């Protein structure tokens, strides 16, 4: 069994469901320290959230510092009986490794570490620079005590990264399909329309908030935010729930609520979206003569790492190993790259995404080994460029 597969299995056998680490960072730290990485275990806390462990490991002290970023926490397994194997046994069947976190993204973390070890062994003292790993246990959870706080710690301690690859599963069908060079932003709104409670037989003594909420939902749903950009699909606003919570059929409710999320491109900012939404709601509230409250969560801003030398280096390594030119994309949800982009150019490339968060999550053994080769080739090209 190859080193990368053995490390993948060791990580998969840790039931590290957010926020539990379950020994995953210990496994990784031991592996990295064998190569000479200096490891920092960083536990962060915040009010109302669980403490979370993180790891920052670095080999070398000089610049440039090439960083691999990822996470060892995983989502819950769901119905264990629905799995064909123990989700934390890292079973290999017919060239496929099955387990929670196989695709998202313990195998990629193992590939980071193994590629770095291989490159360091082959290069010895001949490369000028550093290699680092930024690994969190809080990516699948609230992402409060994870990557963002590690980056703050790095700034305070003089740790600078120059370029970064995040190992999220970016490929829709086959390894080498896609590299993410950006992500859309995320904006969440919690809308509460206030009425006056009353008896349904005496509507003139009440103010039903449900029609007012329906008008606001319709107006927001009909918004055309933009038509997309060269690199981004059009922004979209989607309602995720509408609630009244009224069990009585003869009572007009006091309030009605709805939640929506906007995924948006670089045509907008978090502040400009807030203004747009409020303008729509204010207009409807004036027309209806109603009151509303809006609680906003400005989750993340969109970002784009422009095509150039960095993306070309990644594409070149993929083409060399797989003979396939990946699409440079910004599709999908958010990742911790949204925090890293404020510190250095960042791109994402990992395994196939089809089974992430699903029953029998899996990854091809051959893909894990090929991904390791690609990461190692990226390091060779990167330090040859800067050396």
Coordinates of C-alpha atoms in Angstrom, one line a residue:
X1 CA 0.0 0.0 0.0
X2 CA 1.3 3.4 -0.9
X3 CA 2.1 6.0 1.7
X4 CA -0.7 8.3 0.7
X5 CA -3.3 5.6 0.9
X6 CA -2.1 4.5 4.3
X7 CA -2.3 8.1 5.6
X8 CA -5.7 8.5 4.0
X9 CA -7.0 5.4 5.8
X10 CA -5.5 6.6 9.1
X11 CA -7.3 9.9 8.8
X12 CA -10.6 8.3 7.7
X13 CA -10.6 6.0 10.8
X14 CA -10.8 9.1 13.0
X15 CA -14.5 10.0 13.5
X16 CA -13.9 13.7 13.4
X17 CA -17.4 15.0 13.0
X18 CA -17.3 18.8 13.5
X19 CA -16.3 19.9 16.1
X20 CA -14.7 16.7 17.3
X21 CA -11.1 16.0 16.2
X22 CA -11.0 12.4 17.3
X23 CA -7.2 12.2 16.8
X24 CA -7.1 13.3 13.1
X25 CA -4.8 16.2 13.7
X26 CA -2.5 14.0 15.8
X27 CA -2.2 11.6 12.9
X28 CA -1.3 14.4 10.5
X29 CA 1.1 16.1 12.9
X30 CA 3.0 12.9 13.5
X31 CA 3.3 12.3 9.8
X32 CA 4.5 15.9 9.1
X33 CA 7.0 16.0 12.0
X34 CA 8.7 12.9 10.6
X35 CA 9.6 15.1 7.6
X36 CA 10.8 18.0 9.7
X37 CA 7.7 20.2 9.7
X38 CA 7.3 22.6 12.6
X39 CA 3.8 22.1 13.8
X40 CA 1.6 24.5 15.8
X41 CA -1.6 23.2 17.3
X42 CA -4.1 26.0 17.6
X43 CA -7.3 25.7 19.6
X44 CA -9.8 28.6 19.3
X45 CA -12.9 29.5 21.2
X46 CA -15.8 31.8 20.8
X47 CA -19.0 32.5 22.7
X48 CA -21.8 30.1 21.8
X49 CA -19.5 27.7 19.8
X50 CA -17.5 24.7 20.6
X51 CA -13.7 24.9 20.9
X52 CA -12.0 23.7 17.7
X53 CA -8.5 22.4 17.1
X54 CA -6.5 23.5 14.1
X55 CA -3.0 22.8 12.7
X56 CA -0.5 25.0 11.0
X57 CA 2.7 23.2 9.9
X58 CA 5.7 24.7 8.1
X59 CA 8.8 23.3 6.5
X60 CA 11.5 26.0 6.0
X61 CA 11.7 29.6 7.1
X62 CA 12.4 31.4 3.8
X63 CA 10.0 32.8 1.2
X64 CA 8.1 32.1 -0.9
X65 CA 5.8 30.1 1.3
X66 CA 3.5 27.7 -0.7
X67 CA 0.5 26.7 1.4
X68 CA -1.9 23.7 1.1
X69 CA -5.1 24.3 3.0
X70 CA -7.9 22.0 4.0
X71 CA -9.9 20.4 6.8
X72 CA -10.1 17.2 8.7
X73 CA -13.6 17.6 10.1
X74 CA -16.4 15.8 8.3
X75 CA -20.2 16.0 8.3
X76 CA -22.3 13.4 10.2
X77 CA -22.7 9.9 8.6
X78 CA -26.5 10.0 8.7
X79 CA -28.1 6.5 8.7
X80 CA -25.2 4.2 9.5
X81 CA -27.2 1.2 8.5
X82 CA -27.6 2.6 5.0
X83 CA -23.8 2.4 4.5
X84 CA -22.4 -0.7 2.8
X85 CA -19.4 -0.6 5.2
X86 CA -18.5 1.0 8.5
X87 CA -18.2 4.8 7.6
X88 CA -15.1 5.1 9.7
X89 CA -13.3 1.9 8.8
X90 CA -11.7 3.2 5.5
X91 CA -12.6 0.0 3.6
X92 CA -11.1 -0.5 0.2
X93 CA -13.2 -2.4 -2.4
X94 CA -12.4 -2.8 -6.0
X95 CA -9.9 0.1 -6.1
X96 CA -12.2 2.5 -4.2
X97 CA -11.8 3.7 -0.6
X98 CA -15.1 4.2 1.2
X99 CA -15.6 6.4 4.3
X100 CA -16.9 9.7 5.6
X101 CA -14.4 12.3 4.4
X102 CA -12.9 10.3 1.6
X103 CA -13.9 12.9 -1.0
X104 CA -14.3 15.9 1.2
X105 CA -11.5 16.0 2.0
X106 CA -9.2 13.8 4.1
X107 CA -7.7 12.1 1.0
X108 CA -6.6 15.5 -0.3
X109 CA -5.1 16.3 3.0
X110 CA -3.2 13.1 2.9
X111 CA -2.1 13.9 -0.7
X112 CA -0.8 17.4 0.5
X113 CA 1.3 15.8 3.2
X114 CA 2.6 13.0 1.0
X115 CA 3.4 15.3 -1.9
X116 CA 5.3 17.7 0.3
X117 CA 7.3 14.9 1.9
X118 CA 8.2 13.5 -1.6
X119 CA 9.2 16.9 -2.9
X120 CA 11.3 17.7 0.2
X121 CA 13.0 14.3 0.0
X122 CA 13.9 14.8 -3.7
X123 CA 14.9 18.4 -3.3
X124 CA 16.9 18.3 -0.1
X125 CA 18.3 21.8 0.5
X126 CA 18.0 22.7 -3.2
X127 CA 14.7 24.6 -3.0
X128 CA 14.6 28.1 -1.6
X129 CA 11.3 28.7 0.2
X130 CA 8.9 27.0 2.5
X131 CA 5.9 24.6 2.3
X132 CA 3.1 24.9 4.8
X133 CA -0.2 23.2 5.6
X134 CA -3.2 25.0 7.2
X135 CA -5.6 22.4 8.4
X136 CA -8.8 23.2 10.3
X137 CA -11.4 21.2 12.2
X138 CA -14.1 23.8 11.6
X139 CA -14.9 23.9 7.9
X140 CA -18.1 21.8 7.9
X141 CA -19.4 23.7 10.9
X142 CA -19.9 27.3 11.7
X143 CA -16.3 28.2 10.5
X144 CA -15.8 30.5 13.4
X145 CA -12.9 28.9 15.2
X146 CA -11.1 27.6 12.2
X147 CA -9.3 29.0 9.2
X148 CA -10.1 32.6 9.7
X149 CA -8.6 32.6 13.2
X150 CA -5.6 30.6 12.1
X151 CA -4.9 33.3 9.5
X152 CA -5.2 36.0 12.2
X153 CA -2.8 34.0 14.3
X154 CA -0.4 33.8 11.4
X155 CA -0.4 37.5 10.8
X156 CA 0.3 38.2 14.5
X157 CA 3.2 35.7 14.4
X158 CA 4.8 36.9 11.1
X159 CA 3.7 33.9 9.1
X160 CA 3.1 34.9 5.5
X161 CA 1.8 32.7 2.7
X162 CA 2.4 33.6 -0.9
X163 CA 0.2 31.2 -2.8
X164 CA -2.4 28.6 -1.7
X165 CA -4.2 25.6 -3.0
X166 CA -7.3 24.4 -1.1
X167 CA -8.0 20.7 -1.6
X168 CA -11.8 20.8 -1.9
X169 CA -13.4 18.2 -4.2
X170 CA -13.7 20.4 -7.3
X171 CA -14.2 17.8 -10.1
X172 CA -17.7 17.0 -11.2
X173 CA -17.0 13.8 -13.1
X174 CA -13.3 13.0 -13.5
X175 CA -10.1 14.0 -11.8
X176 CA -8.8 17.0 -13.7
X177 CA -12.2 18.3 -14.8
X178 CA -12.1 21.6 -12.9
X179 CA -10.0 24.1 -10.9
X180 CA -11.9 26.7 -8.9
X181 CA -10.3 30.1 -9.2
X182 CA -13.1 32.0 -7.4
X183 CA -16.3 31.6 -5.5
X184 CA -19.6 33.5 -5.4
X185 CA -20.5 35.4 -2.2
X186 CA -23.2 34.4 0.2
X187 CA -25.8 36.8 1.8
X188 CA -28.6 35.5 4.1
X189 CA -31.7 37.4 5.1
X190 CA -34.2 36.6 7.9
X191 CA -37.4 38.6 7.2
X192 CA -40.1 39.0 9.8
X193 CA -43.3 40.9 8.9
X194 CA -45.2 42.2 11.9
X195 CA -49.0 42.3 11.9
X196 CA -51.8 42.5 14.5
X197 CA -53.3 39.3 15.8
X198 CA -57.0 38.8 15.7
X199 CA -60.1 36.7 15.0
X200 CA -60.5 35.6 11.4
X201 CA -64.2 36.7 11.6
X202 CA -63.2 40.2 12.5
X203 CA -60.4 41.0 10.0
X204 CA -61.0 44.8 10.4
X205 CA -59.7 44.5 13.9
X206 CA -56.5 42.7 12.8
X207 CA -53.7 43.1 10.3
X208 CA -52.8 39.9 8.6
X209 CA -49.0 39.7 8.0
X210 CA -49.2 36.8 5.6
X211 CA -50.3 38.7 2.5
X212 CA -47.7 41.4 3.2
X213 CA -45.0 38.7 3.5
X214 CA -46.3 37.1 0.3
X215 CA -45.9 40.5 -1.5
X216 CA -42.4 40.9 -0.2
X217 CA -41.4 37.3 -1.2
X218 CA -42.8 37.9 -4.7
X219 CA -40.9 41.2 -5.1
X220 CA -37.6 39.7 -4.0
X221 CA -38.1 36.6 -6.0
X222 CA -38.7 38.6 -9.2
X223 CA -35.4 40.6 -8.8
X224 CA -33.0 40.1 -11.7
X225 CA -29.8 40.9 -10.0
X226 CA -27.5 40.6 -13.0
X227 CA -26.8 38.5 -16.1
X228 CA -23.4 37.1 -14.9
X229 CA -19.9 37.9 -15.8
X230 CA -17.1 36.4 -17.8
X231 CA -16.2 34.1 -14.9
X232 CA -19.4 34.0 -12.8
X233 CA -22.9 32.7 -13.4
X234 CA -25.8 35.1 -12.7
X235 CA -26.5 35.9 -9.0
X236 CA -29.6 34.3 -7.6
X237 CA -31.9 34.9 -4.6
X238 CA -33.6 31.8 -3.2
X239 CA -36.1 31.5 -0.4
X240 CA -35.4 28.5 1.9
X241 CA -38.3 28.7 4.3
X242 CA -41.6 30.5 4.9
X243 CA -43.0 30.1 8.4
X244 CA -46.1 31.3 10.3
X245 CA -46.2 28.7 13.1
X246 CA -49.9 29.2 13.7
X247 CA -51.8 26.0 14.7
X248 CA -55.2 27.7 14.9
X249 CA -57.5 28.1 11.9
X250 CA -59.5 30.9 13.4
X251 CA -56.7 33.2 14.4
X252 CA -55.0 35.8 12.2
X253 CA -51.3 35.5 13.2
X254 CA -49.2 38.3 14.7
X255 CA -46.1 37.7 12.4
X256 CA -44.9 35.7 9.4
X257 CA -41.3 34.9 8.6
X258 CA -39.2 34.0 5.6
X259 CA -35.5 33.2 5.1
X260 CA -33.6 33.7 1.9
X261 CA -30.0 33.3 0.6
X262 CA -28.3 35.2 -2.2
X263 CA -25.3 33.7 -4.0
X264 CA -23.8 36.6 -5.9
X265 CA -21.0 37.5 -8.2
X266 CA -18.6 40.5 -8.4
X267 CA -21.3 42.8 -9.8
X268 CA -22.3 43.2 -6.1
X269 CA -20.9 43.7 -2.7
X270 CA -22.4 42.6 0.6
X271 CA -23.3 46.3 1.3
X272 CA -24.8 46.9 -2.1
X273 CA -27.0 43.8 -1.8
X274 CA -28.2 45.0 1.6
X275 CA -29.2 48.3 0.1
X276 CA -31.0 46.6 -2.8
X277 CA -33.0 44.3 -0.6
X278 CA -34.0 47.1 1.8
X279 CA -35.2 49.3 -1.0
X280 CA -37.5 46.5 -2.3
X281 CA -38.8 45.8 1.2
X282 CA -39.3 49.4 2.0
X283 CA -41.3 49.9 -1.2
X284 CA -43.6 46.9 -0.5
X285 CA -44.0 47.9 3.2
X286 CA -45.1 51.4 2.1
X287 CA -47.6 50.0 -0.4
X288 CA -49.0 47.5 2.2
X289 CA -48.8 49.8 5.2
X290 CA -47.0 47.2 7.2
X291 CA -43.9 46.9 9.3
X292 CA -41.0 44.4 8.9
X293 CA -37.8 43.5 10.6
X294 CA -34.8 42.2 8.6
X295 CA -31.8 40.4 10.2
X296 CA -28.9 40.1 7.8
X297 CA -25.9 37.7 7.8
X298 CA -23.1 38.9 5.5
X299 CA -21.5 35.5 5.1
X300 CA -18.8 36.0 2.5
X301 CA -17.8 38.2 -0.4
X302 CA -17.2 36.9 -4.0
X303 CA -13.6 36.6 -5.1
X304 CA -11.7 35.8 -8.3
X305 CA -8.1 34.8 -8.6
X306 CA -7.3 36.2 -12.1
X307 CA -6.0 33.7 -14.7
X308 CA -2.3 34.0 -14.9
X309 CA 1.0 32.3 -13.9
X310 CA -0.5 30.7 -10.8
X311 CA -3.5 29.1 -12.5
X312 CA -1.3 28.1 -15.5
X313 CA 1.1 26.3 -13.2
X314 CA -1.8 24.2 -11.8
X315 CA -3.3 23.5 -15.2
X316 CA 0.1 22.5 -16.5
X317 CA 0.6 19.9 -13.7
X318 CA -2.8 18.5 -14.4
X319 CA -2.3 18.2 -18.1
X320 CA 1.1 16.6 -17.5
X321 CA -0.3 13.8 -15.4
X322 CA -3.8 13.3 -16.9
X323 CA -3.6 14.7 -20.4
X324 CA -6.7 16.8 -19.6
X325 CA -7.1 20.6 -19.5
X326 CA -9.3 21.5 -16.6
X327 CA -12.0 24.2 -16.7
X328 CA -11.3 27.3 -14.6
X329 CA -14.5 27.8 -12.8
X330 CA -16.2 29.7 -10.0
X331 CA -19.3 27.4 -9.6
X332 CA -20.5 25.8 -6.4
X333 CA -20.8 26.9 -2.8
X334 CA -18.4 28.5 -0.5
X335 CA -15.2 27.2 1.0
X336 CA -12.4 28.4 3.3
X337 CA -10.8 30.0 0.3
X338 CA -13.1 32.9 1.0
X339 CA -10.8 33.7 4.0
X340 CA -7.5 32.9 2.4
X341 CA -8.1 35.2 -0.6
X342 CA -7.5 38.2 1.6
X343 CA -3.9 36.9 2.3
X344 CA -2.7 35.6 -1.0
X345 CA -3.8 34.2 -4.4
X346 CA -5.8 31.0 -3.9
X347 CA -7.2 28.3 -6.1
X348 CA -9.0 25.0 -5.3
X349 CA -8.3 21.6 -6.7
X350 CA -9.0 18.2 -5.2
X351 CA -10.9 15.0 -5.9
X352 CA -14.3 14.1 -7.6
X353 CA -17.2 15.7 -5.8
X354 CA -20.0 13.3 -6.7
X355 CA -20.2 11.5 -3.4
X356 CA -19.3 14.2 -0.9
X357 CA -21.7 14.3 2.1
X358 CA -23.5 11.2 0.8
X359 CA -23.9 7.6 2.0
X360 CA -20.9 5.5 1.0
X361 CA -18.7 8.6 0.3
X362 CA -15.8 7.4 -1.7
X363 CA -12.7 8.1 -3.7
X364 CA -10.7 6.1 -6.3
X365 CA -7.4 4.9 -5.0
X366 CA -5.8 5.7 -8.4
X367 CA -7.2 9.3 -8.2
X368 CA -5.7 9.9 -4.7
X369 CA -2.3 8.7 -6.0
X370 CA -2.6 10.9 -9.2
X371 CA -3.7 13.9 -7.1
X372 CA -0.5 13.4 -5.0
X373 CA 1.6 13.4 -8.1
X374 CA -0.1 16.6 -9.3
X375 CA 0.5 18.3 -6.0
X376 CA 4.2 17.3 -6.1
X377 CA 4.5 18.5 -9.7
X378 CA 3.0 21.8 -8.7
X379 CA 5.6 22.2 -6.0
X380 CA 8.4 21.4 -8.4
X381 CA 7.2 23.9 -10.9
X382 CA 6.5 26.6 -8.3
X383 CA 10.0 26.5 -6.7
X384 CA 11.7 26.1 -10.0
X385 CA 10.0 29.3 -11.0
X386 CA 11.1 31.1 -7.9
X387 CA 14.4 29.5 -7.5

